[in-house]
Coordinates of C-alpha atoms and ligand atoms in Angstrom, one line a residue:
M1 CA 21.1 -24.2 -23.5
L2 CA 20.0 -23.1 -26.9
R3 CA 22.5 -20.2 -26.7
T4 CA 26.1 -19.5 -25.6
N5 CA 25.4 -15.9 -25.0
T6 CA 22.6 -13.4 -24.6
C7 CA 21.9 -10.7 -27.1
G8 CA 23.1 -8.0 -24.7
E9 CA 26.6 -9.0 -23.7
L10 CA 29.0 -9.4 -26.7
N11 CA 31.6 -6.7 -27.4
L12 CA 35.1 -6.2 -28.9
S13 CA 36.6 -8.5 -26.3
H14 CA 34.7 -11.4 -27.9
I15 CA 36.0 -10.9 -31.5
G16 CA 36.7 -14.2 -33.2
N17 CA 34.5 -16.2 -30.7
K18 CA 32.1 -18.8 -32.2
V19 CA 28.8 -18.1 -30.6
T20 CA 25.1 -19.2 -30.7
L21 CA 22.5 -16.7 -30.0
A22 CA 18.7 -17.1 -29.7
G23 CA 16.0 -14.4 -29.8
W24 CA 13.4 -12.5 -31.7
V25 CA 13.8 -10.8 -35.0
Q26 CA 13.4 -7.1 -34.2
K27 CA 13.9 -6.0 -37.8
T28 CA 15.7 -6.9 -41.0
R29 CA 17.4 -4.9 -43.6
N30 CA 17.8 -6.7 -46.9
K31 CA 20.1 -5.6 -49.7
G32 CA 19.9 -8.9 -51.5
F33 CA 23.6 -9.7 -51.3
M34 CA 23.6 -8.7 -47.6
I35 CA 21.0 -9.1 -44.9
W36 CA 21.2 -7.6 -41.4
V37 CA 19.0 -8.8 -38.6
D38 CA 18.5 -7.1 -35.3
L39 CA 18.1 -10.0 -32.8
R40 CA 16.5 -9.2 -29.5
D41 CA 16.1 -10.9 -26.2
R42 CA 15.6 -9.6 -22.6
Y43 CA 19.2 -8.5 -22.4
G44 CA 19.5 -6.4 -25.5
V45 CA 19.9 -6.4 -29.3
T46 CA 22.7 -7.8 -31.4
Q47 CA 23.2 -7.3 -35.1
I48 CA 23.5 -10.5 -37.2
I49 CA 24.9 -10.2 -40.7
F50 CA 24.4 -12.6 -43.6
D51 CA 26.3 -12.0 -46.8
E52 CA 26.9 -13.5 -50.2
E53 CA 30.6 -13.9 -49.8
R54 CA 30.9 -15.2 -46.3
S55 CA 27.6 -17.0 -45.5
D56 CA 26.5 -20.1 -47.5
K57 CA 24.0 -19.6 -50.2
K58 CA 21.2 -21.6 -48.6
T59 CA 21.5 -19.7 -45.3
L60 CA 21.4 -16.4 -47.2
E61 CA 18.3 -17.5 -49.1
M62 CA 16.5 -18.6 -45.9
A63 CA 17.3 -15.4 -44.2
Q64 CA 15.5 -13.5 -47.0
N65 CA 12.2 -14.8 -45.6
L66 CA 12.6 -13.9 -41.9
G67 CA 9.7 -11.9 -40.6
R68 CA 9.4 -9.7 -37.6
E69 CA 9.2 -11.5 -34.3
F70 CA 10.3 -14.9 -35.7
V71 CA 12.2 -16.8 -33.1
I72 CA 15.6 -18.0 -34.3
Q73 CA 18.8 -19.6 -33.2
V74 CA 21.9 -18.4 -35.0
Q75 CA 25.5 -19.8 -35.1
G76 CA 28.3 -17.5 -36.1
T77 CA 31.4 -15.6 -35.3
V78 CA 31.8 -12.3 -33.5
I79 CA 33.3 -9.7 -35.9
E80 CA 34.1 -6.0 -35.6
R81 CA 31.5 -3.8 -37.2
V82 CA 32.4 -1.4 -39.9
S83 CA 29.9 1.3 -38.9
K84 CA 29.6 1.1 -35.2
N85 CA 26.5 2.1 -33.2
P86 CA 27.6 4.0 -30.0
N87 CA 24.1 3.9 -28.6
L88 CA 24.1 0.1 -28.2
P89 CA 26.2 -1.8 -25.7
T90 CA 26.8 -4.4 -28.5
G91 CA 27.2 -1.7 -31.1
D92 CA 30.9 -2.3 -31.8
I93 CA 30.3 -5.9 -33.0
E94 CA 28.1 -8.1 -35.2
I95 CA 27.7 -11.8 -35.7
L96 CA 28.7 -13.2 -39.1
A97 CA 26.0 -15.9 -39.4
E98 CA 27.1 -19.4 -40.5
S99 CA 23.8 -21.1 -40.1
F100 CA 20.5 -20.5 -38.3
Q101 CA 17.3 -22.4 -37.4
I102 CA 13.8 -21.0 -37.2
L103 CA 12.6 -22.1 -33.7
N104 CA 9.2 -20.6 -34.4
A105 CA 7.5 -18.4 -36.9
S106 CA 5.4 -15.4 -36.0
K107 CA 2.3 -13.7 -37.4
T108 CA 2.8 -10.0 -38.1
P109 CA 2.3 -8.4 -34.7
P110 CA -0.8 -6.1 -34.4
F111 CA 1.4 -3.2 -33.3
T112 CA 5.1 -2.4 -33.7
I113 CA 7.4 -3.8 -31.0
E114 CA 9.4 -0.6 -30.6
N115 CA 10.0 1.9 -27.8
E116 CA 7.4 4.2 -29.4
T117 CA 4.6 1.9 -30.6
D118 CA 1.6 2.6 -32.9
G119 CA -0.6 0.4 -30.7
G120 CA -3.4 1.9 -28.6
E121 CA -3.7 1.0 -25.0
E122 CA -6.5 -1.5 -25.3
L123 CA -4.8 -3.4 -28.2
R124 CA -1.6 -3.5 -26.2
M125 CA -3.5 -4.9 -23.2
Q126 CA -5.1 -7.6 -25.4
Y127 CA -1.6 -8.6 -26.6
R128 CA 0.2 -7.8 -23.4
Y129 CA 2.8 -10.6 -24.0
L130 CA 3.8 -8.6 -27.1
D131 CA 3.8 -5.3 -25.2
I132 CA 6.1 -6.9 -22.7
R133 CA 8.6 -7.5 -25.4
R134 CA 8.9 -3.7 -25.8
N135 CA 11.8 -2.1 -23.9
P136 CA 9.8 0.4 -21.7
V137 CA 7.4 -2.3 -20.5
R138 CA 10.1 -4.9 -19.9
E139 CA 12.3 -2.3 -18.1
N140 CA 9.4 -1.4 -15.8
L141 CA 8.9 -5.0 -14.8
I142 CA 12.6 -5.5 -14.2
F143 CA 12.5 -2.2 -12.2
R144 CA 9.7 -3.5 -10.1
S145 CA 11.5 -6.7 -9.3
K146 CA 14.5 -4.7 -8.2
V147 CA 12.4 -2.6 -5.9
S148 CA 10.8 -5.7 -4.4
L149 CA 14.1 -7.3 -3.8
A150 CA 15.4 -4.1 -2.0
I151 CA 12.3 -4.1 0.2
R152 CA 12.8 -7.8 1.1
N153 CA 16.5 -7.2 1.9
Y154 CA 15.7 -4.3 4.1
L155 CA 12.9 -5.9 6.0
S156 CA 14.8 -9.2 6.4
A157 CA 17.8 -7.4 7.7
H158 CA 15.6 -5.9 10.3
N159 CA 14.2 -9.2 11.5
F160 CA 10.9 -9.2 9.7
I161 CA 9.6 -12.7 8.8
D162 CA 7.7 -13.2 5.5
V163 CA 4.5 -15.1 6.4
E164 CA 1.8 -16.0 3.9
T165 CA -1.8 -15.4 4.9
P166 CA -4.9 -17.0 3.2
Y167 CA -6.7 -15.6 0.2
L168 CA -9.9 -17.4 0.9
I169 CA -11.2 -15.6 4.0
K170 CA -14.1 -13.8 5.5
S171 CA -14.7 -10.1 4.9
T172 CA -12.3 -7.6 6.5
P173 CA -13.7 -4.1 6.4
E174 CA -11.2 -1.7 4.7
G175 CA -13.9 0.5 3.3
A176 CA -14.5 -1.2 0.0
R177 CA -16.7 -4.1 -1.2
D178 CA -15.4 -7.6 -1.1
F179 CA -14.9 -9.9 -4.0
V180 CA -16.6 -13.1 -3.0
V181 CA -15.9 -16.7 -3.9
P182 CA -18.7 -19.3 -3.6
S183 CA -17.9 -22.4 -1.7
R184 CA -18.9 -25.7 -3.5
M185 CA -18.4 -27.8 -0.4
N186 CA -20.4 -25.5 1.8
S187 CA -23.4 -24.8 -0.2
G188 CA -24.8 -21.3 -0.1
E189 CA -21.7 -20.0 1.7
F190 CA -19.0 -17.7 0.4
Y191 CA -15.4 -16.8 1.0
A192 CA -14.3 -13.2 0.6
L193 CA -10.9 -12.3 -1.0
P194 CA -8.9 -10.2 1.5
Q195 CA -9.0 -6.4 1.1
S196 CA -5.9 -6.7 3.2
P197 CA -4.4 -9.3 5.6
Q198 CA -5.3 -6.9 8.4
T199 CA -6.8 -9.4 11.0
F200 CA -4.3 -12.1 10.1
K201 CA -1.3 -10.0 10.6
Q202 CA -2.7 -8.9 14.0
L203 CA -3.2 -12.6 14.9
L204 CA 0.4 -13.3 13.9
M205 CA 1.4 -10.8 16.6
V206 CA -0.8 -12.5 19.1
G207 CA 1.0 -15.7 17.9
G208 CA 4.3 -14.2 18.9
M209 CA 5.8 -13.7 15.4
D210 CA 7.0 -10.3 16.5
Q211 CA 7.7 -8.7 13.1
Y212 CA 5.9 -9.7 10.0
F213 CA 5.9 -8.7 6.4
Q214 CA 4.4 -9.9 3.2
I215 CA 4.3 -8.6 -0.4
V216 CA 0.8 -9.6 -0.9
K217 CA -2.2 -9.2 -3.3
C218 CA -5.2 -7.4 -2.0
F219 CA -8.6 -7.3 -3.6
R220 CA -11.1 -4.4 -3.4
D221 CA -14.3 -4.2 -5.5
E222 CA -14.5 -0.5 -5.8
D223 CA -15.9 1.6 -8.6
L224 CA -12.7 2.0 -10.5
R225 CA -11.4 5.5 -10.5
A226 CA -8.6 6.3 -12.9
D227 CA -5.5 4.2 -12.3
R228 CA -6.9 1.9 -9.6
Q229 CA -6.7 -1.9 -10.0
P230 CA -9.2 -4.3 -8.4
E231 CA -6.3 -6.4 -7.4
F232 CA -3.2 -4.6 -6.2
T233 CA -0.1 -5.4 -4.2
Q234 CA 0.8 -4.2 -0.7
I235 CA 3.9 -4.4 1.3
D236 CA 2.1 -5.4 4.5
C237 CA 3.9 -5.2 7.8
E238 CA 3.2 -5.5 11.5
M239 CA 5.4 -5.1 14.6
T240 CA 5.0 -6.1 18.3
F241 CA 5.9 -4.1 21.4
V242 CA 6.1 -0.8 19.4
E243 CA 4.8 2.7 19.6
Q244 CA 4.0 4.9 16.7
E245 CA 7.4 6.4 16.7
D246 CA 9.1 3.0 16.2
I247 CA 7.0 2.3 13.1
L248 CA 7.6 5.7 11.6
S249 CA 11.3 5.4 12.0
R250 CA 11.5 1.8 10.7
F251 CA 9.5 2.7 7.5
E252 CA 11.1 6.0 7.0
G253 CA 14.2 3.9 7.0
L254 CA 12.7 1.6 4.3
L255 CA 11.9 4.5 2.0
K256 CA 15.3 6.1 2.5
H257 CA 16.9 2.7 1.7
L258 CA 14.9 2.5 -1.5
L259 CA 15.6 6.0 -2.6
K260 CA 19.3 5.4 -2.0
E261 CA 19.5 1.9 -3.5
I262 CA 17.3 2.5 -6.5
K263 CA 17.7 6.2 -7.2
G264 CA 21.0 7.1 -5.5
I265 CA 19.2 9.9 -3.7
E266 CA 19.8 10.7 0.0
V267 CA 16.9 12.4 1.8
S268 CA 17.0 13.9 5.2
E269 CA 14.5 13.3 8.0
F270 CA 10.9 13.2 6.7
P271 CA 8.8 16.2 7.8
R272 CA 5.7 15.5 9.7
M273 CA 2.4 17.2 9.6
T274 CA -0.9 16.6 11.4
Y275 CA -4.0 15.8 9.4
A276 CA -5.5 19.1 10.6
E277 CA -2.5 21.1 9.4
A278 CA -2.4 19.3 6.0
M279 CA -6.1 20.0 5.4
K280 CA -5.7 23.7 6.4
K281 CA -2.5 24.3 4.4
Y282 CA -3.1 22.1 1.4
G283 CA -6.8 21.2 1.4
N284 CA -5.6 17.6 1.2
D285 CA -4.4 14.8 3.5
K286 CA -1.7 13.8 1.0
P287 CA -0.1 17.1 0.0
D288 CA 2.6 17.4 -2.6
I289 CA 5.2 19.5 -0.8
R290 CA 7.7 19.7 -3.7
F291 CA 6.3 23.2 -4.2
G292 CA 4.7 26.0 -2.2
M293 CA 1.4 27.7 -3.0
E294 CA 0.2 27.0 0.6
F295 CA -3.4 28.0 1.4
A296 CA -4.1 31.2 3.4
E297 CA -7.5 31.9 4.9
L298 CA -8.9 35.3 4.1
N299 CA -12.3 35.4 5.9
D300 CA -11.5 38.3 8.2
I301 CA -10.1 40.5 5.5
A302 CA -12.2 39.5 2.5
Q303 CA -15.7 39.6 4.2
G304 CA -17.8 42.6 5.1
K305 CA -16.5 44.7 2.2
G306 CA -19.6 44.6 0.2
F307 CA -18.7 41.7 -2.0
Q308 CA -21.7 39.6 -1.2
V309 CA -20.5 36.4 -2.9
F310 CA -17.9 36.1 -0.2
D311 CA -19.9 37.5 2.7
Q312 CA -22.1 34.4 3.1
Q313 CA -19.3 31.8 2.6
E314 CA -18.0 29.6 5.3
L315 CA -14.4 29.8 4.0
I316 CA -12.5 32.2 1.8
V317 CA -9.1 30.8 0.9
G318 CA -6.4 31.7 -1.5
I319 CA -3.0 30.7 -3.0
A320 CA -0.2 32.7 -4.6
V321 CA 0.9 31.3 -8.0
P322 CA 4.5 32.3 -8.5
G323 CA 5.3 34.5 -11.4
A324 CA 1.8 34.3 -12.9
A325 CA 0.8 38.0 -12.7
S326 CA 1.7 38.1 -16.4
Y327 CA -1.1 35.6 -17.3
T328 CA -3.3 36.9 -20.1
R329 CA -7.1 37.2 -19.7
K330 CA -7.3 34.1 -21.8
Q331 CA -5.0 32.1 -19.5
I332 CA -7.0 33.2 -16.4
D333 CA -10.3 32.4 -18.1
A334 CA -9.0 28.9 -18.8
L335 CA -8.3 28.4 -15.1
I336 CA -11.8 29.7 -14.2
D337 CA -13.3 27.3 -16.8
W338 CA -11.1 24.5 -15.3
V339 CA -12.5 24.9 -11.8
K340 CA -16.1 25.2 -13.1
R341 CA -15.9 21.8 -14.8
P342 CA -18.3 19.3 -13.1
Q343 CA -15.3 17.2 -11.9
I344 CA -14.2 20.2 -9.8
G345 CA -17.6 21.9 -9.4
A346 CA -16.6 25.3 -8.2
N347 CA -18.7 28.4 -8.9
G348 CA -15.8 30.6 -9.8
L349 CA -12.4 32.0 -9.0
I350 CA -11.3 35.5 -7.9
W351 CA -7.9 36.7 -9.1
V352 CA -5.5 39.4 -8.1
K353 CA -2.4 40.3 -10.1
C354 CA 0.5 41.6 -8.0
N355 CA 2.1 44.0 -10.4
E356 CA 5.8 44.6 -10.5
D357 CA 5.2 48.3 -9.5
G358 CA 3.6 47.3 -6.2
S359 CA 0.0 47.9 -7.4
Y360 CA -2.8 45.3 -7.7
K361 CA -5.3 44.5 -10.4
S362 CA -8.1 42.2 -9.6
S363 CA -11.4 40.8 -10.8
V364 CA -13.0 42.4 -7.7
D365 CA -11.5 45.9 -7.8
K366 CA -15.0 47.3 -7.4
F367 CA -15.2 46.0 -3.8
Y368 CA -11.6 46.0 -2.6
S369 CA -9.2 48.9 -2.2
Q370 CA -5.5 48.6 -3.0
D371 CA -4.9 48.3 0.8
D372 CA -7.3 45.4 1.1
L373 CA -5.6 43.6 -1.8
K374 CA -2.3 44.3 -0.2
S375 CA -3.4 42.6 3.0
W376 CA -4.5 39.6 0.9
A377 CA -1.1 39.5 -0.7
S378 CA 0.7 39.6 2.6
R379 CA -1.6 36.8 4.0
V380 CA -0.9 34.5 1.0
E381 CA 2.7 35.6 0.9
A382 CA 2.5 36.8 -2.7
K383 CA 5.4 38.7 -4.1
A384 CA 5.4 41.2 -7.0
G385 CA 4.8 39.2 -10.1
D386 CA 2.6 36.6 -8.5
L387 CA -1.1 35.9 -9.2
I388 CA -3.4 35.3 -6.2
L389 CA -6.3 33.0 -6.8
V390 CA -9.1 32.9 -4.2
M391 CA -12.1 30.7 -3.8
G392 CA -15.0 30.8 -1.3
G393 CA -17.7 28.3 -0.2
D394 CA -18.4 25.4 2.1
A395 CA -15.1 24.8 3.9
N396 CA -14.4 21.1 3.1
K397 CA -15.6 21.4 -0.5
T398 CA -13.6 24.6 -1.2
R399 CA -10.5 23.2 0.3
G400 CA -10.8 20.2 -2.0
Q401 CA -11.4 22.4 -5.1
L402 CA -8.5 24.7 -4.4
S403 CA -6.3 21.7 -3.7
D404 CA -7.2 20.3 -7.2
L405 CA -6.5 23.7 -8.7
R406 CA -3.1 23.9 -6.9
M407 CA -2.1 20.5 -8.3
E408 CA -3.3 21.4 -11.8
I409 CA -1.3 24.7 -11.8
A410 CA 1.8 22.9 -10.4
E411 CA 1.5 20.5 -13.3
Q412 CA 1.2 23.3 -15.8
L413 CA 4.1 25.2 -14.3
G414 CA 6.3 22.0 -14.3
L415 CA 6.6 22.0 -10.6
R416 CA 5.9 18.3 -10.2
D417 CA 9.4 17.2 -11.1
P418 CA 9.5 13.4 -11.1
N419 CA 13.1 13.4 -10.2
V420 CA 12.5 15.3 -6.9
F421 CA 11.3 13.1 -4.0
A422 CA 9.5 14.8 -1.1
P423 CA 8.3 12.3 1.4
L424 CA 6.1 13.3 4.4
W425 CA 4.4 11.7 7.3
V426 CA 0.8 12.8 7.9
V427 CA -0.1 11.9 11.5
D428 CA -3.0 12.4 14.1
F429 CA -5.8 11.4 11.8
P430 CA -9.3 11.5 13.4
L431 CA -10.3 8.1 14.6
L432 CA -13.8 8.4 13.2
E433 CA -15.5 10.1 10.3
W434 CA -19.2 11.1 10.4
D435 CA -21.2 9.8 7.4
E436 CA -24.2 12.1 6.7
E437 CA -25.9 9.5 4.5
S438 CA -25.9 6.6 6.9
K439 CA -25.9 8.9 9.9
R440 CA -23.2 7.0 11.6
F441 CA -19.5 7.0 12.3
H442 CA -17.1 5.2 10.0
A443 CA -13.6 4.2 11.0
M444 CA -11.3 6.7 9.2
H445 CA -8.5 4.1 8.9
H446 CA -10.2 0.8 9.9
P447 CA -12.0 -0.5 13.0
F448 CA -8.8 -2.0 14.6
T449 CA -7.0 1.4 14.9
A450 CA -6.4 2.5 18.5
P451 CA -7.5 5.9 19.8
K452 CA -4.7 8.1 21.2
P453 CA -4.3 6.8 24.7
E454 CA -4.7 10.2 26.4
Q455 CA -8.1 10.7 24.6
M456 CA -9.6 7.3 25.6
S457 CA -12.1 8.9 27.9
L458 CA -13.4 11.1 25.1
L459 CA -14.6 8.0 23.4
A460 CA -17.7 7.9 25.5
T461 CA -18.5 11.6 25.5
D462 CA -17.3 13.1 22.1
P463 CA -16.1 10.3 19.9
G464 CA -15.9 12.5 16.8
A465 CA -13.2 14.6 18.5
V466 CA -10.9 11.6 19.2
N467 CA -7.7 11.3 17.2
A468 CA -6.1 8.0 16.3
N469 CA -2.6 6.7 16.5
A470 CA -2.8 6.5 12.7
Y471 CA -0.3 7.8 10.1
D472 CA 0.1 8.0 6.3
L473 CA 3.3 8.0 4.3
V474 CA 2.9 10.5 1.5
L475 CA 5.3 10.8 -1.5
N476 CA 5.0 13.6 -4.1
G477 CA 1.2 14.0 -3.5
N478 CA 0.4 10.3 -3.3
E479 CA -0.5 8.3 -0.3
I480 CA 1.9 5.4 -0.6
G481 CA 1.2 3.9 2.8
G482 CA -0.9 4.0 5.9
G483 CA -1.1 2.2 9.2
S484 CA -1.8 2.6 12.9
I485 CA -1.2 1.3 16.4
R486 CA -3.9 -1.3 17.0
I487 CA -6.4 -1.9 19.7
H488 CA -5.2 -5.0 21.6
D489 CA -7.8 -5.0 24.4
S490 CA -11.0 -6.9 23.7
E491 CA -13.2 -4.4 25.6
V492 CA -11.8 -1.4 23.7
Q493 CA -12.3 -3.3 20.5
E494 CA -15.9 -4.0 21.5
T495 CA -16.5 -0.3 22.3
M496 CA -15.1 0.5 18.9
F497 CA -17.5 -1.9 17.1
D498 CA -20.4 -0.4 19.1
L499 CA -19.4 3.2 18.0
L500 CA -19.4 2.0 14.4
G501 CA -22.9 0.8 14.7
F502 CA -22.4 -3.0 15.0
T503 CA -24.7 -4.8 17.4
K504 CA -23.0 -7.1 19.9
E505 CA -24.2 -10.1 17.8
E506 CA -22.9 -8.7 14.6
A507 CA -19.6 -7.8 16.1
Q508 CA -19.4 -11.3 17.6
A509 CA -20.4 -13.0 14.3
Q510 CA -17.9 -11.1 12.2
F511 CA -15.0 -10.5 14.6
G512 CA -15.5 -12.8 17.5
F513 CA -12.3 -14.6 16.6
L514 CA -10.3 -11.4 17.0
M515 CA -11.9 -10.3 20.3
E516 CA -11.4 -13.8 21.6
A517 CA -7.7 -13.8 20.6
F518 CA -7.3 -10.5 22.5
Q519 CA -8.2 -12.4 25.6
Y520 CA -5.2 -14.7 25.3
G521 CA -2.4 -12.3 26.0
A522 CA -2.4 -10.1 22.9
P523 CA 0.7 -7.8 23.0
P524 CA 0.6 -4.2 22.0
H525 CA 1.2 -4.0 18.3
G526 CA 0.9 -1.8 15.2
G527 CA 1.8 -1.8 11.6
I528 CA 1.6 -0.2 8.2
A529 CA 0.9 -1.2 4.6
L530 CA 2.6 0.4 1.5
G531 CA 1.1 0.2 -1.9
L532 CA 3.8 -1.4 -4.0
D533 CA 2.4 -0.6 -7.4
R534 CA 2.2 3.1 -6.7
L535 CA 5.5 3.2 -4.9
V536 CA 7.3 1.5 -7.9
A537 CA 5.6 3.9 -10.4
I538 CA 6.7 7.0 -8.5
L539 CA 10.2 5.7 -8.0
G540 CA 10.2 4.9 -11.7
G541 CA 9.3 8.6 -12.4
Q542 CA 5.7 7.8 -13.5
E543 CA 2.3 7.9 -12.0
T544 CA 0.5 5.2 -13.9
I545 CA 0.5 2.0 -12.0
R546 CA -0.7 0.0 -15.0
D547 CA 2.7 0.5 -16.6
F548 CA 4.3 -1.4 -13.8
I549 CA 1.9 -4.4 -13.6
A550 CA 2.6 -7.3 -15.9
F551 CA -1.0 -8.1 -16.6
P552 CA -3.2 -5.2 -15.5
K553 CA -6.9 -4.7 -15.8
N554 CA -8.5 -1.9 -17.7
N555 CA -10.7 0.8 -16.3
S556 CA -13.8 -1.4 -16.2
G557 CA -11.9 -4.1 -14.3
R558 CA -11.5 -6.3 -17.3
D559 CA -8.5 -8.4 -18.3
L560 CA -8.7 -7.9 -22.1
M561 CA -6.1 -10.6 -22.8
I562 CA -7.9 -13.6 -21.2
N563 CA -11.2 -11.8 -21.4
A564 CA -12.2 -12.0 -17.7
P565 CA -14.5 -11.8 -16.0
A566 CA -16.6 -14.2 -18.0
A567 CA -19.7 -16.3 -17.6
I568 CA -19.3 -19.8 -16.3
D569 CA -21.2 -22.8 -17.6
S570 CA -24.4 -24.1 -16.0
M571 CA -22.7 -27.2 -14.7
Q572 CA -20.4 -25.1 -12.6
L573 CA -23.2 -22.9 -11.5
E574 CA -25.2 -26.0 -10.4
E575 CA -22.3 -27.4 -8.5
L576 CA -22.0 -24.1 -6.6
N577 CA -25.7 -24.1 -6.0
L578 CA -25.9 -20.8 -7.8
A579 CA -28.0 -21.9 -10.8
L580 CA -31.1 -19.7 -11.2
K581 CA -34.1 -21.9 -10.6
Q582 CA -36.2 -22.0 -13.7
E583 CA -39.9 -21.1 -13.2
E584 CA -42.1 -24.1 -13.9
Ligands
LIG1 N1 -4.6 -2.8 6.4 C1 -4.4 -1.4 6.2 C2 -4.6 -1.1 4.8 O1 -4.7 -1.9 3.9 C3 -2.9 -1.1 6.5 C4 -2.6 -1.2 8.0 O2 -3.3 -0.6 8.8 O3 -1.6 -1.8 8.3 O4 -4.7 0.1 4.5

C-alpha cells in the first residue's frame, strides 16, 4: 500500500505515530517558513504541516510548489494541533511532514473542488471525475451504494435470487421507444436494449426460480423530460404463487426496511388508495399526501348561479390553501399567472378569501352570495383564514392543472418537507387506456398485466371498464415503483394482444415465445419494479436523480464527458451493413 492510513481516520490516539498518507492537495496555505496542506481522499481531509524548524529545507522548498489537486504521498509524524478544528474528525491532529513525493501533478481544475463550487452543471458533467471528488457528489454515490446493499440484504433474506437477464434482446413494450443495436453477424437485423426485463423475469417464473430480483439497467428512448435518464436502474422483482396482497406486503416491507436502516425512521402501515380515488382527490395518480389541500367538486353548488364561465364546464373543482386568506392581490395574481403559463395551460383561477370574521371575499362576488361561498367553503373544508382556489373545465385537464397548482403551492408554503416520508399504495388501475389519436386501447401498465379475475367476463363486452391487478408505490408525490399480477394463461394473453390491436401474426411474431411458455405449466405470478435512482434521491432528501448517478446524461441524452452519442466510421457502418449507398 502507498499509505498506512487514510486521510479520515487519525486522531489524538495516534499522536507520535509515524504514518504515510496519500491523497489530493485540497488547498495550501503558505507563510514561507510554514506551509499547511489539506490532504484529501475519499475518507476525509488531514492537515499536513511543513515548517522551517522541523522539516528539512529541501522538503519545505518542494512543498512551496504544490498546486491544487496534485497527488502526493507524505511521510511524517502525527502531532497535536495548536488550533484545533472541531468540525473535522481529524481536526485535533496534523501530520508533521518529514518527506513527500509527488505521485502526479495536476492542471488547475476548471472549477473549484469544494462543497460549494463555482462550476456550472454542464462543465461539471464534462469533468465528472473532478465533480466526484467533491464531498456532496461523493457522498451521494456512497449513499446509493448503501441503499443498494440494504435492498440486496432484504431481498436475499426473503429468498429472492439475483439473476442476470440479457441486454441484447427483442423489443418489450413498456410504452417507450427502444434503443436498437445493429447485429453485424445477422445483417439487417437489430437487437433492442431492454426497456425492462419484463418477459425474462416472467420466463424465470415459468422456469421455477420462484422469487427473482435484479438491480438492473433499463433503456428507454423517450423525449427527455426534466430529470429523466435514457438509461436508468430498476430494482426488478418477480414472485411465484402470489396474489397482489403478498407483493404489496413484501415490498412495503422493503421500503420500511430502507427507511429504518437508512433514515432511522419507522413508518406504520402504508395507506392504500384506488386509482379512481387518487384522481378524484388529488387529480393525480401519484399524490403527495404529506399535506392536505384535497380536491372538492363544486359543480352542484357553483353552476346555475349566472356565472357562465362555470356553467358550461364539465368539472368545477377547488382546494383550500391553509392560512392564505392574507395573500395580497399581487400574490394571488402571481398564482393566476402561474396557471396560465403554457406548461399548465389553464384559462384562469377563481379565488375566495375566508376572512377571520366569518365573511367571504371573492373574485366572483357579483355572482355568488355569502351563503353560496359558505357552502363552497364547507365543501372544500376551508377554515377562517384559508384561501379557496377554484378551477373549471374539461374534467381530466382541470384535475391535472389543479394538481400542478396544489404541488406548486405546497412547495411555496414549504409543505414538501424532505425529512417527512409518506408512502402510499395506489391500486386498482384501469387495465386499458383509450388513445384518441390511434383510436385504440393501450395497456395502462403493460400487456402482460392480468385483469381483475372477477371482471374477466367484461373483457369481451366493455374492456375499457376492466380494472387490473396493478399497483404503484408512491413516495412523497413520486411514483417509485409499479407492478402487477401477470397473465399466465396463453389464451388470456392472446385476447389481451387482440384488444391492444395486434393481429394474430404480429402477436405470434413478437411474443410467440411467451405464449408458448405459458403452455408448459406457467405458474401464477406477479411482480414489481422500483426505480432505484429516484428512490435513492428521495431517501437522500433530494429530487434530482442526476445527483445520484455517477455518470449521468444531460437533458438531451448526451454524455458530455465522453461525448456520446457520436458518429461511427464508415468501416464500422459497412460491417454493420448500414452504410448509405452512394448514388452512382
Ligand atoms: N416491467 C415493469 C416496469 O418496468 C414493472 C413490472 O411490471 O414489474 O414498469
